Amino acid sequence: MTETWMILGATSGMAQALTRDLATRGAGLILAGRKTADMQAIAADATARGAQAVQVLTYDARDNATCDALVAAAEAAAGTFNLAVFVGSMPQQSAIDADPDLIAGTITDSLSGPAHLIHRLAPLMEARGTGVIVGVGSVAGDRGRLSNYVYGAAKAGFAAYLSGLRNRMARKGVHVMTVKPGPVDTPMTYGLPPMPFQTSPEKVSAAILHGVARRRDVIYVAPIWRLIMMVIRALPEALFKRTRF
Ligand SMILES: NC(=O)c1ccc[n+]([C@@H]2O[C@H](COP(=O)([O-])OP(=O)(O)OC[C@H]3O[C@@H](n4cnc5c(N)ncnc54)[C@H](OP(=O)(O)O)[C@@H]3O)[C@@H](O)[C@H]2O)c1
């Protein structure tokens, strides 16, 4: 086996698409998340598609003790060890307004939880001098917006974390790629009003594999979102605070 991928948040719609693509090229897989039964079904499907040595491990971003087994699995991984992080939660901003206790969990799921695990895996990957870390952020992190600024703050923090990590790891042969999807048709967006330039989990997976192969630093899916967010970021605050974007 030439590569093993740890998929953090393996039940995510996007993660499942990437898992299918990695399985068909015969990768080793470590699926990590909260829902064991769902991950077992994903693992069975991946094995049928050609994945090697598929493991299922419990991971909860709000419980750092669950990282111990993941670190051990990474140490034992065959071939190049790679990590893809899909964990994140997006409570409605109105729900957060009614219950500010939701803020801490939102930040933990997208930022401090995954960062804790990555920080434990980083020395191992540096010692190997190879591998890729893919972190899924969001265009929501590019500017705090009325509709989801707590989620956006978590994703902005994760993007800043990945930027510094990229600088650190590049010196040791490990590549870090930040993924910024616009709206994607997954359980996270189920029931929300239709959004412009929405894409599919399969297209996100294809973009991730394309970006990893070319060692891109930051990718937007769909690419139009890079331009849209450039314009949004350039709006003066005096104007931006009158928008409902
Ligand atoms: N869908 C979009 O439009 C969109 C756009 C931009 C960025 N994103 C980001 O893309 C990533 C993947 O999301 P998705 O669209 O595929 O949605 P999703 O299907 O809802 O996936 C979210 C994943 O995060 C996991 N998760 C949440 N809290 C967790 C915790 N405390 N511990 C462990 N796992 C936890 C979920 O696990 P459970 O199955 O156990 O709940 C699920 O696997 C997320 O980071 C999301 O913020 C999504």
PDB file of C-alpha atoms and ligand atoms in Angstrom:
ATOM      1  CA  MET A   1       0.000   0.000   0.000  1.00  0.00           C
ATOM      2  CA  THR A   2       1.473   3.371  -0.982  1.00  0.00           C
ATOM      3  CA  GLU A   3      -0.797   5.718   0.956  1.00  0.00           C
ATOM      4  CA  THR A   4      -3.065   5.760   3.989  1.00  0.00           C
ATOM      5  CA  TRP A   5      -5.655   8.513   4.458  1.00  0.00           C
ATOM      6  CA  MET A   6      -7.215   9.376   7.805  1.00  0.00           C
ATOM      7  CA  ILE A   7     -10.635  10.912   7.151  1.00  0.00           C
ATOM      8  CA  LEU A   8     -11.758  13.032  10.093  1.00  0.00           C
ATOM      9  CA  GLY A   9     -15.535  13.470  10.067  1.00  0.00           C
ATOM     10  CA  ALA A  10     -15.942  10.412   7.866  1.00  0.00           C
ATOM     11  CA  THR A  11     -19.767  10.599   7.854  1.00  0.00           C
ATOM     12  CA  SER A  12     -19.710  14.041   6.213  1.00  0.00           C
ATOM     13  CA  GLY A  13     -21.248  14.183   2.749  1.00  0.00           C
ATOM     14  CA  MET A  14     -18.016  15.544   1.268  1.00  0.00           C
ATOM     15  CA  ALA A  15     -15.865  13.035   3.163  1.00  0.00           C
ATOM     16  CA  GLN A  16     -17.899  10.127   1.817  1.00  0.00           C
ATOM     17  CA  ALA A  17     -17.292  11.314  -1.760  1.00  0.00           C
ATOM     18  CA  LEU A  18     -13.533  11.567  -1.120  1.00  0.00           C
ATOM     19  CA  THR A  19     -13.547   8.151   0.573  1.00  0.00           C
ATOM     20  CA  ARG A  20     -15.142   6.597  -2.515  1.00  0.00           C
ATOM     21  CA  ASP A  21     -12.527   8.195  -4.793  1.00  0.00           C
ATOM     22  CA  LEU A  22      -9.628   7.126  -2.560  1.00  0.00           C
ATOM     23  CA  ALA A  23     -11.035   3.611  -2.301  1.00  0.00           C
ATOM     24  CA  THR A  24     -11.093   3.161  -6.067  1.00  0.00           C
ATOM     25  CA  ARG A  25      -7.379   3.928  -6.224  1.00  0.00           C
ATOM     26  CA  GLY A  26      -6.625   1.350  -3.525  1.00  0.00           C
ATOM     27  CA  ALA A  27      -5.681   3.662  -0.646  1.00  0.00           C
ATOM     28  CA  GLY A  28      -5.562   2.567   2.976  1.00  0.00           C
ATOM     29  CA  LEU A  29      -8.278   4.277   5.027  1.00  0.00           C
ATOM     30  CA  ILE A  30      -8.771   5.260   8.659  1.00  0.00           C
ATOM     31  CA  LEU A  31     -12.342   6.521   9.029  1.00  0.00           C
ATOM     32  CA  ALA A  32     -12.861   8.602  12.168  1.00  0.00           C
ATOM     33  CA  GLY A  33     -16.049  10.101  13.538  1.00  0.00           C
ATOM     34  CA  ARG A  34     -18.896   9.815  16.026  1.00  0.00           C
ATOM     35  CA  LYS A  35     -21.307   7.437  14.266  1.00  0.00           C
ATOM     36  CA  THR A  36     -19.736   3.981  14.304  1.00  0.00           C
ATOM     37  CA  ALA A  37     -22.564   2.136  12.544  1.00  0.00           C
ATOM     38  CA  ASP A  38     -22.649   4.670   9.695  1.00  0.00           C
ATOM     39  CA  MET A  39     -18.858   4.489   9.347  1.00  0.00           C
ATOM     40  CA  GLN A  40     -18.971   0.665   9.245  1.00  0.00           C
ATOM     41  CA  ALA A  41     -21.323   0.900   6.260  1.00  0.00           C
ATOM     42  CA  ILE A  42     -19.029   3.466   4.587  1.00  0.00           C
ATOM     43  CA  ALA A  43     -16.045   1.169   5.309  1.00  0.00           C
ATOM     44  CA  ALA A  44     -17.801  -1.836   3.736  1.00  0.00           C
ATOM     45  CA  ASP A  45     -18.561   0.203   0.628  1.00  0.00           C
ATOM     46  CA  ALA A  46     -14.947   1.449   0.475  1.00  0.00           C
ATOM     47  CA  THR A  47     -13.583  -2.090   0.795  1.00  0.00           C
ATOM     48  CA  ALA A  48     -15.854  -3.249  -2.032  1.00  0.00           C
ATOM     49  CA  ARG A  49     -14.458  -0.432  -4.183  1.00  0.00           C
ATOM     50  CA  GLY A  50     -10.838  -1.487  -3.571  1.00  0.00           C
ATOM     51  CA  ALA A  51      -9.697   0.264  -0.376  1.00  0.00           C
ATOM     52  CA  GLN A  52      -7.036  -1.497   1.707  1.00  0.00           C
ATOM     53  CA  ALA A  53      -7.000  -2.161   5.451  1.00  0.00           C
ATOM     54  CA  VAL A  54      -9.990   0.043   6.276  1.00  0.00           C
ATOM     55  CA  GLN A  55     -10.249   0.958   9.969  1.00  0.00           C
ATOM     56  CA  VAL A  56     -13.095   2.680  11.809  1.00  0.00           C
ATOM     57  CA  LEU A  57     -12.231   4.729  14.907  1.00  0.00           C
ATOM     58  CA  THR A  58     -14.302   6.846  17.258  1.00  0.00           C
ATOM     59  CA  TYR A  59     -13.509  10.565  17.181  1.00  0.00           C
ATOM     60  CA  ASP A  60     -15.318  13.428  18.877  1.00  0.00           C
ATOM     61  CA  ALA A  61     -13.876  16.912  18.365  1.00  0.00           C
ATOM     62  CA  ARG A  62     -15.240  17.847  21.810  1.00  0.00           C
ATOM     63  CA  ASP A  63     -13.338  15.031  23.561  1.00  0.00           C
ATOM     64  CA  ASN A  64      -9.577  15.215  23.056  1.00  0.00           C
ATOM     65  CA  ALA A  65      -9.134  11.799  24.721  1.00  0.00           C
ATOM     66  CA  THR A  66     -10.547  10.245  21.526  1.00  0.00           C
ATOM     67  CA  CYS A  67      -7.393  11.438  19.729  1.00  0.00           C
ATOM     68  CA  ASP A  68      -5.195   8.817  21.450  1.00  0.00           C
ATOM     69  CA  ALA A  69      -6.372   5.938  19.234  1.00  0.00           C
ATOM     70  CA  LEU A  70      -6.068   8.096  16.116  1.00  0.00           C
ATOM     71  CA  VAL A  71      -2.474   9.012  16.892  1.00  0.00           C
ATOM     72  CA  ALA A  72      -1.647   5.330  17.447  1.00  0.00           C
ATOM     73  CA  ALA A  73      -3.295   4.417  14.131  1.00  0.00           C
ATOM     74  CA  ALA A  74      -1.340   7.138  12.341  1.00  0.00           C
ATOM     75  CA  GLU A  75       1.914   5.840  13.826  1.00  0.00           C
ATOM     76  CA  ALA A  76       1.120   2.365  12.490  1.00  0.00           C
ATOM     77  CA  ALA A  77      -0.143   3.540   9.085  1.00  0.00           C
ATOM     78  CA  ALA A  78       1.394   1.930   6.015  1.00  0.00           C
ATOM     79  CA  GLY A  79       2.785   4.061   3.180  1.00  0.00           C
ATOM     80  CA  THR A  80       2.482   7.844   3.084  1.00  0.00           C
ATOM     81  CA  PHE A  81       0.185   9.090   5.853  1.00  0.00           C
ATOM     82  CA  ASN A  82      -2.302  11.789   4.833  1.00  0.00           C
ATOM     83  CA  LEU A  83      -5.054  13.516   6.779  1.00  0.00           C
ATOM     84  CA  ALA A  84      -8.284  15.103   5.550  1.00  0.00           C
ATOM     85  CA  VAL A  85     -10.386  17.108   8.034  1.00  0.00           C
ATOM     86  CA  PHE A  86     -14.095  17.529   7.327  1.00  0.00           C
ATOM     87  CA  VAL A  87     -15.386  18.062  10.864  1.00  0.00           C
ATOM     88  CA  GLY A  88     -17.608  21.085  11.376  1.00  0.00           C
ATOM     89  CA  SER A  89     -21.046  22.122  12.602  1.00  0.00           C
ATOM     90  CA  MET A  90     -23.191  25.068  11.608  1.00  0.00           C
ATOM     91  CA  PRO A  91     -26.030  25.892  14.004  1.00  0.00           C
ATOM     92  CA  GLN A  92     -28.361  28.537  12.627  1.00  0.00           C
ATOM     93  CA  GLN A  93     -27.260  32.019  13.689  1.00  0.00           C
ATOM     94  CA  SER A  94     -30.761  32.527  15.193  1.00  0.00           C
ATOM     95  CA  ALA A  95     -30.281  29.413  17.367  1.00  0.00           C
ATOM     96  CA  ILE A  96     -26.952  30.797  18.582  1.00  0.00           C
ATOM     97  CA  ASP A  97     -28.563  34.170  19.281  1.00  0.00           C
ATOM     98  CA  ALA A  98     -31.085  32.359  21.499  1.00  0.00           C
ATOM     99  CA  ASP A  99     -28.464  30.146  23.162  1.00  0.00           C
ATOM    100  CA  PRO A 100     -24.932  31.571  23.229  1.00  0.00           C
ATOM    101  CA  ASP A 101     -23.728  28.319  24.817  1.00  0.00           C
ATOM    102  CA  LEU A 102     -23.707  26.972  21.229  1.00  0.00           C
ATOM    103  CA  ILE A 103     -20.762  29.230  20.396  1.00  0.00           C
ATOM    104  CA  ALA A 104     -18.129  27.153  22.207  1.00  0.00           C
ATOM    105  CA  GLY A 105     -19.165  23.913  20.498  1.00  0.00           C
ATOM    106  CA  THR A 106     -19.221  25.557  17.072  1.00  0.00           C
ATOM    107  CA  ILE A 107     -15.665  26.836  17.563  1.00  0.00           C
ATOM    108  CA  THR A 108     -14.522  23.481  18.938  1.00  0.00           C
ATOM    109  CA  ASP A 109     -15.961  21.434  16.056  1.00  0.00           C
ATOM    110  CA  SER A 110     -14.341  23.517  13.303  1.00  0.00           C
ATOM    111  CA  LEU A 111     -11.210  24.812  15.000  1.00  0.00           C
ATOM    112  CA  SER A 112      -9.886  23.823  18.423  1.00  0.00           C
ATOM    113  CA  GLY A 113     -10.871  20.140  18.250  1.00  0.00           C
ATOM    114  CA  PRO A 114      -9.288  19.391  14.851  1.00  0.00           C
ATOM    115  CA  ALA A 115      -6.312  21.657  15.663  1.00  0.00           C
ATOM    116  CA  HIS A 116      -5.623  19.591  18.807  1.00  0.00           C
ATOM    117  CA  LEU A 117      -5.430  16.384  16.776  1.00  0.00           C
ATOM    118  CA  ILE A 118      -3.411  17.963  13.963  1.00  0.00           C
ATOM    119  CA  HIS A 119      -0.948  19.296  16.520  1.00  0.00           C
ATOM    120  CA  ARG A 120      -0.440  15.774  17.850  1.00  0.00           C
ATOM    121  CA  LEU A 121      -0.028  14.307  14.343  1.00  0.00           C
ATOM    122  CA  ALA A 122       2.284  17.054  13.055  1.00  0.00           C
ATOM    123  CA  PRO A 123       5.537  15.817  14.673  1.00  0.00           C
ATOM    124  CA  LEU A 124       4.873  12.317  13.360  1.00  0.00           C
ATOM    125  CA  MET A 125       4.361  13.627   9.824  1.00  0.00           C
ATOM    126  CA  GLU A 126       7.388  15.915  10.078  1.00  0.00           C
ATOM    127  CA  ALA A 127       9.500  12.927  11.125  1.00  0.00           C
ATOM    128  CA  ARG A 128       8.277  11.000   8.082  1.00  0.00           C
ATOM    129  CA  GLY A 129       8.998  14.050   5.885  1.00  0.00           C
ATOM    130  CA  THR A 130       6.063  13.356   3.613  1.00  0.00           C
ATOM    131  CA  GLY A 131       2.269  13.470   3.454  1.00  0.00           C
ATOM    132  CA  VAL A 132      -0.571  15.927   3.040  1.00  0.00           C
ATOM    133  CA  ILE A 133      -2.988  17.612   5.429  1.00  0.00           C
ATOM    134  CA  VAL A 134      -6.239  18.757   3.820  1.00  0.00           C
ATOM    135  CA  GLY A 135      -8.356  21.066   5.957  1.00  0.00           C
ATOM    136  CA  VAL A 136     -11.881  21.971   4.917  1.00  0.00           C
ATOM    137  CA  GLY A 137     -12.774  25.512   5.898  1.00  0.00           C
ATOM    138  CA  SER A 138     -15.411  27.637   4.201  1.00  0.00           C
ATOM    139  CA  VAL A 139     -15.905  30.827   2.241  1.00  0.00           C
ATOM    140  CA  ALA A 140     -17.852  31.837   5.372  1.00  0.00           C
ATOM    141  CA  GLY A 141     -14.456  32.363   7.003  1.00  0.00           C
ATOM    142  CA  ASP A 142     -13.411  35.009   4.474  1.00  0.00           C
ATOM    143  CA  ARG A 143     -15.622  37.703   6.032  1.00  0.00           C
ATOM    144  CA  GLY A 144     -17.941  37.698   9.037  1.00  0.00           C
ATOM    145  CA  ARG A 145     -21.450  37.819   7.637  1.00  0.00           C
ATOM    146  CA  LEU A 146     -24.825  38.584   9.194  1.00  0.00           C
ATOM    147  CA  SER A 147     -26.191  35.105   8.457  1.00  0.00           C
ATOM    148  CA  ASN A 148     -23.471  32.960  10.064  1.00  0.00           C
ATOM    149  CA  TYR A 149     -20.726  34.942  11.742  1.00  0.00           C
ATOM    150  CA  VAL A 150     -20.036  32.499  14.596  1.00  0.00           C
ATOM    151  CA  TYR A 151     -19.556  29.646  12.118  1.00  0.00           C
ATOM    152  CA  GLY A 152     -17.567  32.093   9.964  1.00  0.00           C
ATOM    153  CA  ALA A 153     -15.361  32.974  12.929  1.00  0.00           C
ATOM    154  CA  ALA A 154     -14.618  29.279  13.505  1.00  0.00           C
ATOM    155  CA  LYS A 155     -13.698  28.780   9.841  1.00  0.00           C
ATOM    156  CA  ALA A 156     -11.619  31.986   9.739  1.00  0.00           C
ATOM    157  CA  GLY A 157      -9.700  30.684  12.743  1.00  0.00           C
ATOM    158  CA  PHE A 158      -9.164  27.317  11.088  1.00  0.00           C
ATOM    159  CA  ALA A 159      -7.896  29.006   7.903  1.00  0.00           C
ATOM    160  CA  ALA A 160      -5.402  31.060   9.953  1.00  0.00           C
ATOM    161  CA  TYR A 161      -4.312  27.919  11.817  1.00  0.00           C
ATOM    162  CA  LEU A 162      -3.762  26.058   8.524  1.00  0.00           C
ATOM    163  CA  SER A 163      -1.822  28.982   7.070  1.00  0.00           C
ATOM    164  CA  GLY A 164       0.681  28.932   9.927  1.00  0.00           C
ATOM    165  CA  LEU A 165       0.799  25.146   9.895  1.00  0.00           C
ATOM    166  CA  ARG A 166       1.520  25.197   6.142  1.00  0.00           C
ATOM    167  CA  ASN A 167       4.523  27.427   6.747  1.00  0.00           C
ATOM    168  CA  ARG A 168       5.791  25.111   9.518  1.00  0.00           C
ATOM    169  CA  MET A 169       5.232  21.831   7.683  1.00  0.00           C
ATOM    170  CA  ALA A 170       6.499  22.962   4.255  1.00  0.00           C
ATOM    171  CA  ARG A 171       9.994  23.046   5.772  1.00  0.00           C
ATOM    172  CA  LYS A 172       9.706  19.303   6.494  1.00  0.00           C
ATOM    173  CA  GLY A 173       8.193  18.065   3.232  1.00  0.00           C
ATOM    174  CA  VAL A 174       4.560  17.946   4.408  1.00  0.00           C
ATOM    175  CA  HIS A 175       1.989  19.821   2.333  1.00  0.00           C
ATOM    176  CA  VAL A 176      -1.026  21.593   3.875  1.00  0.00           C
ATOM    177  CA  MET A 177      -3.978  22.498   1.648  1.00  0.00           C
ATOM    178  CA  THR A 178      -6.918  24.668   2.719  1.00  0.00           C
ATOM    179  CA  VAL A 179     -10.232  23.973   1.006  1.00  0.00           C
ATOM    180  CA  LYS A 180     -12.880  26.700   0.890  1.00  0.00           C
ATOM    181  CA  PRO A 181     -16.137  25.353  -0.470  1.00  0.00           C
ATOM    182  CA  GLY A 182     -19.043  27.583  -1.303  1.00  0.00           C
ATOM    183  CA  PRO A 183     -22.460  25.974  -0.748  1.00  0.00           C
ATOM    184  CA  VAL A 184     -22.420  22.191  -1.220  1.00  0.00           C
ATOM    185  CA  ASP A 185     -25.404  19.853  -1.378  1.00  0.00           C
ATOM    186  CA  THR A 186     -24.843  17.880   1.871  1.00  0.00           C
ATOM    187  CA  PRO A 187     -26.779  17.248   5.108  1.00  0.00           C
ATOM    188  CA  MET A 188     -25.339  20.542   6.449  1.00  0.00           C
ATOM    189  CA  THR A 189     -27.284  22.599   3.912  1.00  0.00           C
ATOM    190  CA  TYR A 190     -30.389  20.386   3.815  1.00  0.00           C
ATOM    191  CA  GLY A 191     -33.550  22.496   4.097  1.00  0.00           C
ATOM    192  CA  LEU A 192     -31.756  25.828   3.640  1.00  0.00           C
ATOM    193  CA  PRO A 193     -32.928  28.161   0.842  1.00  0.00           C
ATOM    194  CA  PRO A 194     -31.235  27.441  -2.522  1.00  0.00           C
ATOM    195  CA  MET A 195     -27.850  29.144  -2.744  1.00  0.00           C
ATOM    196  CA  PRO A 196     -25.958  30.433  -5.800  1.00  0.00           C
ATOM    197  CA  PHE A 197     -23.233  28.349  -7.387  1.00  0.00           C
ATOM    198  CA  GLN A 198     -24.017  25.335  -5.200  1.00  0.00           C
ATOM    199  CA  THR A 199     -21.860  22.323  -5.988  1.00  0.00           C
ATOM    200  CA  SER A 200     -21.785  18.616  -5.161  1.00  0.00           C
ATOM    201  CA  PRO A 201     -19.681  16.511  -2.753  1.00  0.00           C
ATOM    202  CA  GLU A 202     -18.278  14.649  -5.788  1.00  0.00           C
ATOM    203  CA  LYS A 203     -16.987  17.904  -7.279  1.00  0.00           C
ATOM    204  CA  VAL A 204     -15.420  18.841  -3.935  1.00  0.00           C
ATOM    205  CA  SER A 205     -13.644  15.479  -3.814  1.00  0.00           C
ATOM    206  CA  ALA A 206     -12.380  15.868  -7.386  1.00  0.00           C
ATOM    207  CA  ALA A 207     -11.126  19.379  -6.584  1.00  0.00           C
ATOM    208  CA  ILE A 208      -9.337  18.112  -3.465  1.00  0.00           C
ATOM    209  CA  LEU A 209      -7.535  15.345  -5.365  1.00  0.00           C
ATOM    210  CA  HIS A 210      -6.673  17.745  -8.199  1.00  0.00           C
ATOM    211  CA  GLY A 211      -5.347  20.314  -5.693  1.00  0.00           C
ATOM    212  CA  VAL A 212      -3.325  17.752  -3.730  1.00  0.00           C
ATOM    213  CA  ALA A 213      -1.724  16.431  -6.930  1.00  0.00           C
ATOM    214  CA  ARG A 214      -0.644  19.989  -7.831  1.00  0.00           C
ATOM    215  CA  ARG A 215       0.279  20.944  -4.251  1.00  0.00           C
ATOM    216  CA  ARG A 216      -2.111  23.885  -4.180  1.00  0.00           C
ATOM    217  CA  ASP A 217      -2.138  25.915  -0.964  1.00  0.00           C
ATOM    218  CA  VAL A 218      -5.725  27.212  -0.960  1.00  0.00           C
ATOM    219  CA  ILE A 219      -8.532  26.091  -3.268  1.00  0.00           C
ATOM    220  CA  TYR A 220     -12.085  27.358  -3.701  1.00  0.00           C
ATOM    221  CA  VAL A 221     -14.876  25.005  -4.803  1.00  0.00           C
ATOM    222  CA  ALA A 222     -16.452  26.193  -7.056  1.00  0.00           C
ATOM    223  CA  PRO A 223     -13.601  28.448  -8.291  1.00  0.00           C
ATOM    224  CA  ILE A 224     -16.026  31.377  -8.868  1.00  0.00           C
ATOM    225  CA  TRP A 225     -16.146  31.760  -5.074  1.00  0.00           C
ATOM    226  CA  ARG A 226     -12.566  33.037  -5.028  1.00  0.00           C
ATOM    227  CA  LEU A 227     -13.710  36.001  -7.137  1.00  0.00           C
ATOM    228  CA  ILE A 228     -16.960  36.494  -5.231  1.00  0.00           C
ATOM    229  CA  MET A 229     -15.179  36.551  -1.878  1.00  0.00           C
ATOM    230  CA  MET A 230     -12.498  38.887  -3.229  1.00  0.00           C
ATOM    231  CA  VAL A 231     -15.271  41.378  -3.996  1.00  0.00           C
ATOM    232  CA  ILE A 232     -17.033  40.764  -0.654  1.00  0.00           C
ATOM    233  CA  ARG A 233     -13.776  41.265   1.265  1.00  0.00           C
ATOM    234  CA  ALA A 234     -13.101  44.509  -0.622  1.00  0.00           C
ATOM    235  CA  LEU A 235     -16.433  46.112   0.369  1.00  0.00           C
ATOM    236  CA  PRO A 236     -15.899  48.922   2.883  1.00  0.00           C
ATOM    237  CA  GLU A 237     -17.479  48.216   6.307  1.00  0.00           C
ATOM    238  CA  ALA A 238     -19.774  51.233   5.903  1.00  0.00           C
ATOM    239  CA  LEU A 239     -21.287  49.563   2.839  1.00  0.00           C
ATOM    240  CA  PHE A 240     -20.982  45.956   4.002  1.00  0.00           C
ATOM    241  CA  LYS A 241     -23.001  46.552   7.172  1.00  0.00           C
ATOM    242  CA  ARG A 242     -25.998  47.529   5.032  1.00  0.00           C
ATOM    243  CA  THR A 243     -25.960  44.220   3.110  1.00  0.00           C
ATOM    244  CA  ARG A 244     -27.831  41.096   4.186  1.00  0.00           C
ATOM    245  CA  PHE A 245     -25.314  38.692   2.600  1.00  0.00           C
TER     246      PHE A 245
HETATM  247  N1  LIG B   1     -22.186  21.952   2.982  1.00  0.00           N
HETATM  248  C1  LIG B   1     -21.715  23.169   2.744  1.00  0.00           C
HETATM  249  O1  LIG B   1     -22.362  23.976   2.052  1.00  0.00           O
HETATM  250  C2  LIG B   1     -20.362  23.578   3.264  1.00  0.00           C
HETATM  251  C3  LIG B   1     -19.793  24.741   2.711  1.00  0.00           C
HETATM  252  C4  LIG B   1     -18.517  25.131   3.154  1.00  0.00           C
HETATM  253  C5  LIG B   1     -17.871  24.368   4.099  1.00  0.00           C
HETATM  254  N2  LIG B   1     -18.455  23.251   4.637  1.00  0.00           N
HETATM  255  C6  LIG B   1     -17.689  22.491   5.602  1.00  0.00           C
HETATM  256  O2  LIG B   1     -17.372  21.246   5.025  1.00  0.00           O
HETATM  257  C7  LIG B   1     -17.157  20.255   6.042  1.00  0.00           C
HETATM  258  C8  LIG B   1     -17.952  19.012   5.702  1.00  0.00           C
HETATM  259  O3  LIG B   1     -19.332  19.341   5.814  1.00  0.00           O
HETATM  260  P1  LIG B   1     -20.484  18.676   4.951  1.00  0.00           P
HETATM  261  O4  LIG B   1     -21.045  19.714   4.066  1.00  0.00           O
HETATM  262  O5  LIG B   1     -20.003  17.414   4.356  1.00  0.00           O
HETATM  263  O6  LIG B   1     -21.596  18.481   6.068  1.00  0.00           O
HETATM  264  P2  LIG B   1     -21.967  17.277   7.021  1.00  0.00           P
HETATM  265  O7  LIG B   1     -22.345  16.127   6.164  1.00  0.00           O
HETATM  266  O8  LIG B   1     -22.941  17.849   7.983  1.00  0.00           O
HETATM  267  O9  LIG B   1     -20.587  16.935   7.771  1.00  0.00           O
HETATM  268  C9  LIG B   1     -20.169  17.478   8.982  1.00  0.00           C
HETATM  269  C10 LIG B   1     -19.299  16.439   9.627  1.00  0.00           C
HETATM  270  O10 LIG B   1     -18.749  16.960  10.845  1.00  0.00           O
HETATM  271  C11 LIG B   1     -18.923  15.957  11.836  1.00  0.00           C
HETATM  272  N3  LIG B   1     -18.928  16.537  13.173  1.00  0.00           N
HETATM  273  C12 LIG B   1     -19.627  17.607  13.628  1.00  0.00           C
HETATM  274  N4  LIG B   1     -19.338  17.810  14.922  1.00  0.00           N
HETATM  275  C13 LIG B   1     -18.444  16.849  15.284  1.00  0.00           C
HETATM  276  C14 LIG B   1     -17.774  16.524  16.487  1.00  0.00           C
HETATM  277  N5  LIG B   1     -17.957  17.218  17.621  1.00  0.00           N
HETATM  278  N6  LIG B   1     -16.918  15.478  16.491  1.00  0.00           N
HETATM  279  C15 LIG B   1     -16.726  14.739  15.380  1.00  0.00           C
HETATM  280  N7  LIG B   1     -17.340  14.974  14.209  1.00  0.00           N
HETATM  281  C16 LIG B   1     -18.192  16.028  14.166  1.00  0.00           C
HETATM  282  C17 LIG B   1     -20.237  15.319  11.493  1.00  0.00           C
HETATM  283  O11 LIG B   1     -20.338  14.095  12.192  1.00  0.00           O
HETATM  284  P3  LIG B   1     -21.779  13.416  12.571  1.00  0.00           P
HETATM  285  O12 LIG B   1     -22.198  12.647  11.346  1.00  0.00           O
HETATM  286  O13 LIG B   1     -21.454  12.564  13.728  1.00  0.00           O
HETATM  287  O14 LIG B   1     -22.728  14.553  12.896  1.00  0.00           O
HETATM  288  C18 LIG B   1     -20.050  15.166   9.995  1.00  0.00           C
HETATM  289  O15 LIG B   1     -19.237  14.059   9.715  1.00  0.00           O
HETATM  290  C19 LIG B   1     -17.560  20.922   7.342  1.00  0.00           C
HETATM  291  O16 LIG B   1     -16.410  21.369   8.023  1.00  0.00           O
HETATM  292  C20 LIG B   1     -18.381  22.130   6.898  1.00  0.00           C
HETATM  293  O17 LIG B   1     -18.332  23.169   7.835  1.00  0.00           O
HETATM  294  C21 LIG B   1     -19.688  22.856   4.230  1.00  0.00           C
END
